[in-house]
Short mmCIF file of C-alpha atoms in Angstrom, two decimals:
data_model
loop_
_atom_site.label_atom_id
_atom_site.label_comp_id
_atom_site.label_asym_id
_atom_site.label_seq_id
_atom_site.Cartn_x
_atom_site.Cartn_y
_atom_site.Cartn_z
CA MET A 184 14.06 -53.28 152.56
CA SER A 185 17.55 -54.06 153.90
CA GLU A 186 18.21 -50.40 154.75
CA LEU A 187 14.87 -50.03 156.55
CA LYS A 188 16.06 -50.23 160.13
CA ASP A 189 16.11 -48.15 163.28
CA ARG A 190 19.12 -45.87 163.13
CA VAL A 191 20.52 -43.97 166.07
CA GLY A 192 21.24 -40.37 165.18
CA GLU A 193 22.97 -37.58 167.07
CA ILE A 194 21.36 -34.14 167.14
CA LEU A 195 23.82 -31.53 165.85
CA LEU A 196 21.36 -28.63 165.76
CA ASN A 197 17.86 -27.94 167.04
CA GLU A 198 17.03 -24.26 166.75
CA ARG A 199 14.01 -22.03 166.33
CA VAL A 200 14.00 -20.51 162.82
CA ALA A 201 10.57 -18.81 162.79
CA LYS A 202 7.56 -18.47 165.06
CA ASP A 203 6.92 -21.96 166.52
CA ILE A 204 9.07 -23.51 163.76
CA TYR A 205 12.31 -25.43 164.39
CA LYS A 206 15.14 -26.83 162.29
CA MET A 207 16.89 -30.01 163.43
CA VAL A 208 20.03 -31.55 161.94
CA ILE A 209 20.71 -35.20 162.77
CA ALA A 210 23.95 -37.08 162.02
CA PHE A 211 24.19 -40.84 161.41
CA GLU A 212 27.07 -43.23 161.11
CA ASP A 213 25.28 -45.07 158.31
CA LEU A 214 23.03 -42.73 156.33
CA PRO A 215 21.06 -44.73 153.70
CA GLN A 216 22.46 -44.46 150.20
CA LYS A 217 19.20 -43.70 148.44
CA ILE A 218 17.13 -40.72 149.59
CA LYS A 219 14.66 -38.87 147.38
CA GLY A 220 13.02 -35.51 147.93
CA GLY A 221 9.56 -36.16 149.34
CA GLN A 222 10.48 -39.13 151.50
CA PHE A 223 10.13 -38.92 155.26
CA ALA A 224 11.77 -39.95 158.53
CA HIS A 225 9.91 -41.60 161.42
CA VAL A 226 11.29 -40.21 164.68
CA LYS A 227 10.98 -41.88 168.08
CA LEU A 228 10.83 -39.57 171.08
CA ASN A 229 13.04 -40.40 174.06
CA ASP A 230 10.29 -40.77 176.66
CA LYS A 231 7.78 -43.49 177.47
CA SER A 232 4.74 -41.18 177.41
CA HIS A 233 4.90 -40.74 173.62
CA LEU A 234 4.82 -44.24 172.14
CA LEU A 235 3.95 -43.38 168.53
CA ARG A 236 6.68 -42.07 166.30
CA ARG A 237 6.42 -38.70 164.57
CA PRO A 238 6.73 -38.56 160.77
CA PHE A 239 8.73 -35.61 159.41
CA CYS A 240 9.67 -34.99 155.81
CA ILE A 241 13.37 -35.13 155.05
CA CYS A 242 13.84 -31.45 154.39
CA ASN A 243 17.35 -32.00 153.10
CA TYR A 244 20.38 -34.24 153.50
CA ASP A 245 24.15 -34.02 153.18
CA ARG A 246 25.84 -37.15 151.91
CA GLU A 247 29.36 -35.98 152.86
CA LYS A 248 28.39 -35.17 156.45
CA ASN A 249 25.93 -38.09 156.80
CA THR A 250 23.21 -35.74 158.05
CA ILE A 251 19.55 -35.09 157.43
CA THR A 252 17.63 -31.92 158.20
CA ILE A 253 14.03 -31.84 159.36
CA CYS A 254 11.88 -28.74 159.90
CA TYR A 255 8.87 -28.95 162.16
CA ALA A 256 6.20 -26.76 163.69
CA VAL A 257 5.40 -27.04 167.39
CA VAL A 258 1.72 -27.95 167.21
CA GLY A 259 1.25 -30.58 169.93
CA GLU A 260 2.84 -32.18 172.96
CA GLY A 261 5.17 -34.39 170.90
CA THR A 262 6.73 -31.59 168.86
CA LYS A 263 6.92 -29.46 172.00
CA VAL A 264 9.04 -32.17 173.62
CA LEU A 265 11.16 -32.48 170.47
CA SER A 266 11.89 -28.74 170.54
CA THR A 267 13.59 -29.17 173.95
CA TYR A 268 16.18 -31.69 172.75
CA LYS A 269 19.75 -30.47 172.98
CA THR A 270 22.84 -30.83 170.81
CA GLY A 271 24.50 -34.19 171.43
CA GLU A 272 21.30 -36.06 172.36
CA LYS A 273 20.63 -39.32 170.53
CA ILE A 274 17.33 -40.27 168.90
CA LYS A 275 16.09 -43.28 166.96
CA VAL A 276 14.95 -42.73 163.37
CA ILE A 277 13.66 -44.99 160.60
CA LEU A 278 14.42 -43.55 157.16
CA PRO A 279 13.82 -43.03 154.32
CA LEU A 280 10.15 -44.01 154.14
CA GLY A 281 7.53 -43.54 151.42
CA ASN A 282 8.04 -42.65 147.79
CA GLY A 283 9.43 -39.36 146.56
CA PHE A 284 9.31 -36.85 143.75
CA VAL A 285 10.93 -38.34 140.65
CA PRO A 286 11.21 -35.96 137.67
CA ASP A 287 10.73 -37.33 134.18
CA LYS A 288 14.06 -37.61 132.38
CA SER A 289 12.67 -35.50 129.53
CA ALA A 290 11.78 -32.61 131.87
CA LYS A 291 13.90 -29.47 132.03
CA LYS A 292 11.94 -26.90 134.04
CA ILE A 293 10.35 -27.78 137.37
CA VAL A 294 8.15 -25.56 139.54
CA LEU A 295 8.48 -26.20 143.29
CA LEU A 296 5.44 -24.92 145.17
CA GLY A 297 5.24 -24.87 148.95
CA GLY A 298 2.45 -23.83 151.26
CA GLY A 299 3.35 -23.12 154.89
CA MET A 300 5.27 -25.99 156.47
CA GLY A 301 4.76 -27.94 153.25
CA SER A 302 7.73 -25.90 152.02
CA ALA A 303 9.95 -28.15 154.16
CA VAL A 304 9.55 -30.94 151.60
CA LEU A 305 11.14 -28.93 148.77
CA PRO A 306 14.90 -28.51 149.49
CA ALA A 307 15.73 -32.22 149.13
CA ILE A 308 14.30 -32.32 145.59
CA PRO A 309 17.12 -30.30 143.96
CA THR A 310 19.63 -32.14 146.16
CA SER A 311 18.39 -35.45 144.71
CA ASN A 312 18.03 -34.04 141.18
CA PRO A 313 20.49 -31.15 140.62
CA GLU A 314 20.36 -31.33 136.83
CA TYR A 315 17.00 -29.53 136.44
CA GLU A 316 16.04 -25.86 136.32
CA TYR A 317 13.93 -24.92 139.36
CA TYR A 318 11.40 -22.13 139.85
CA THR A 319 10.27 -21.90 143.47
CA TYR A 320 7.07 -20.41 144.87
CA LEU A 321 6.55 -20.29 148.63
CA GLY A 322 3.32 -19.17 150.28
CA PHE A 323 2.80 -18.34 153.96
CA ALA A 324 0.11 -16.76 156.12
CA ASN A 325 2.37 -13.89 157.22
CA LYS A 326 5.97 -12.75 157.68
CA ASP A 327 6.39 -14.65 160.97
CA LYS A 328 5.87 -17.99 159.21
CA VAL A 329 8.36 -17.56 156.36
CA VAL A 330 10.99 -20.34 156.28
CA LEU A 331 13.56 -21.80 153.90
CA GLU A 332 13.68 -18.80 151.55
CA GLU A 333 17.49 -18.68 151.61
CA ASP A 334 17.83 -22.44 151.16
CA MET A 335 15.60 -22.45 148.10
CA ALA A 336 17.12 -19.30 146.60
CA LYS A 337 20.46 -21.12 146.33
CA VAL A 338 19.02 -23.83 144.06
CA SER A 339 16.39 -21.88 142.11
CA LYS A 340 16.63 -19.84 138.94
CA GLN A 341 13.75 -17.81 140.32
CA ILE A 342 12.12 -17.66 143.74
CA ILE A 343 8.88 -15.92 144.71
CA VAL A 344 7.64 -15.62 148.29
CA ALA A 345 4.04 -14.59 148.98
CA THR A 346 2.06 -13.95 152.14
CA ASP A 347 -1.71 -13.89 152.49
CA ASP A 348 -1.64 -10.54 154.30
CA GLY A 349 1.16 -8.92 152.29
CA SER A 350 3.46 -8.58 155.32
CA TYR A 351 6.33 -10.10 153.31
CA GLY A 352 6.98 -10.64 149.61
CA LYS A 353 4.02 -10.52 147.24
CA LYS A 354 0.53 -10.20 148.64
CA GLY A 355 -1.97 -12.91 147.79
CA PHE A 356 -2.37 -16.64 147.39
CA VAL A 357 0.76 -18.21 145.96
CA THR A 358 -1.31 -20.49 143.69
CA ASN A 359 -2.74 -17.46 141.87
CA ILE A 360 0.69 -15.85 141.60
CA LEU A 361 2.07 -19.04 140.05
CA ALA A 362 -0.84 -19.17 137.59
CA GLU A 363 0.06 -15.66 136.38
CA ASP A 364 3.64 -16.82 135.65
CA MET A 365 2.90 -20.19 134.05
CA GLU A 366 2.89 -18.91 130.47
CA LYS A 367 6.25 -17.23 130.99
CA ILE A 368 7.95 -20.18 132.71
CA LYS A 369 6.34 -23.02 130.72
CA PRO A 370 7.33 -25.70 133.28
CA ASP A 371 7.28 -29.40 132.49
CA VAL A 372 5.86 -30.34 135.90
CA VAL A 373 4.74 -28.80 139.19
CA PHE A 374 5.84 -30.42 142.45
CA CYS A 375 3.81 -29.20 145.40
CA CYS A 376 3.42 -29.70 149.13
CA GLY A 377 0.95 -27.85 151.32
CA PRO A 378 -2.45 -28.15 152.99
CA GLU A 379 -5.41 -29.78 151.22
CA VAL A 380 -7.08 -26.39 150.67
CA MET A 381 -4.02 -25.38 148.67
CA TYR A 382 -4.40 -28.38 146.36
CA LYS A 383 -7.99 -27.46 145.65
CA ALA A 384 -6.93 -23.90 144.82
CA LEU A 385 -4.01 -25.13 142.71
CA LYS A 386 -6.20 -27.45 140.68
CA LYS A 387 -8.53 -24.57 139.90
CA ALA A 388 -5.78 -22.02 139.23
CA LEU A 389 -3.88 -24.26 136.77
CA GLN A 390 -6.95 -25.74 135.10
CA GLY A 391 -6.10 -24.22 131.73
CA PHE A 392 -2.53 -25.50 131.64
CA ASP A 393 -1.61 -28.97 130.43
CA VAL A 394 1.04 -29.57 133.08
CA PRO A 395 1.31 -32.57 135.44
CA ILE A 396 0.87 -31.64 139.11
CA ILE A 397 2.46 -33.95 141.67
CA VAL A 398 1.66 -33.41 145.35
CA SER A 399 2.76 -34.72 148.73
CA LEU A 400 -0.04 -35.60 151.15
CA GLU A 401 0.04 -35.26 154.90
CA ALA A 402 -1.71 -37.72 157.20
CA ARG A 403 -1.61 -38.95 160.77
CA MET A 404 0.47 -42.12 160.91
CA GLY A 405 0.88 -45.01 163.28
CA CYS A 406 3.47 -47.47 162.03
CA GLY A 407 4.75 -45.60 158.96
CA ILE A 408 5.31 -48.85 157.03
CA GLY A 409 1.82 -49.69 155.76
CA ALA A 410 0.62 -52.14 158.40
CA CYS A 411 -1.76 -50.11 160.57
CA LEU A 412 -3.85 -48.36 157.83
CA VAL A 413 -4.21 -45.20 159.94
CA CYS A 414 -3.03 -42.96 157.10
CA ASN A 415 -5.46 -44.09 154.39
CA CYS A 416 -6.49 -41.51 151.80
CA LYS A 417 -8.98 -41.67 148.92
CA VAL A 418 -7.73 -41.88 145.33
CA MET A 419 -9.48 -42.39 142.02
CA ARG A 420 -7.83 -44.98 139.77
CA LYS A 421 -9.29 -46.23 136.50
CA GLY A 422 -12.61 -44.67 137.45
CA VAL A 423 -12.79 -46.51 140.75
CA GLU A 424 -12.54 -44.77 144.12
CA GLN A 425 -10.23 -46.66 146.43
CA TYR A 426 -8.00 -46.19 149.45
CA ALA A 427 -4.23 -45.77 149.40
CA ARG A 428 -1.79 -45.65 152.30
CA VAL A 429 0.02 -42.33 152.49
CA CYS A 430 3.07 -43.89 154.17
CA VAL A 431 3.92 -46.50 151.52
CA ASP A 432 1.76 -45.75 148.46
CA GLY A 433 2.59 -42.07 148.96
CA PRO A 434 3.12 -39.54 150.30
CA VAL A 435 3.66 -38.41 146.71
CA PHE A 436 0.67 -38.73 144.35
CA SER A 437 -0.54 -37.22 141.10
CA LEU A 438 -3.06 -34.51 141.95
CA ASP A 439 -5.38 -35.93 139.27
CA GLU A 440 -5.89 -39.11 141.29
CA VAL A 441 -6.33 -37.56 144.74
CA VAL A 442 -9.94 -37.27 145.93
CA LEU A 443 -10.11 -33.90 147.66
#
């Protein structure tokens, strides 16, 4: 826990990359040594009207430049304020929080599956674990929402982008498109981040394949360190339904244990 402290970062970039979606790059003097794909940063806004921090996944990081990248959608007052921050402004961030995606050492092929803004979790996984072969599937509602295609193409042996309405890439639900390719790819594990409805569809689509599915959950958070219990989610362990804290017990869980 020695690295778990408030760090002051300088904003190097904060630009709109798609409709209502922004990319922010933050530099630190002392970036933590251990960051895993799937972990998140807790960002404090620079005004007294927004007391609670905002949790954002660490989209990616650069060890040489001491930077992290976060991608966020403007969905409320807090993210609207964040989108106005300029280059050179300083913000306080606690990172990295939560657990991350950790591939089994025996694995070779990994499917990375992103739904909407859940795709922002994926780039840091190959950065943390460059030795694996990645097959990336990204699903969005329409062309206006497509993000991170170029980033993921650089680290993937294959990348497929799908939109619900067919306005970009393949038409259809990305979970079904992945299911059609599973026999050909034969992945050792599927790492996924997206909305809950996507997890339900994924569970159904991959029912016939004996492949572990690991997912990242999203939840409203207060403290981000397990004290406030705001982010509780239901899990089934050893046949008993219980609550787990997304911020410290997650956000990464096996899909088999998540109660949807």
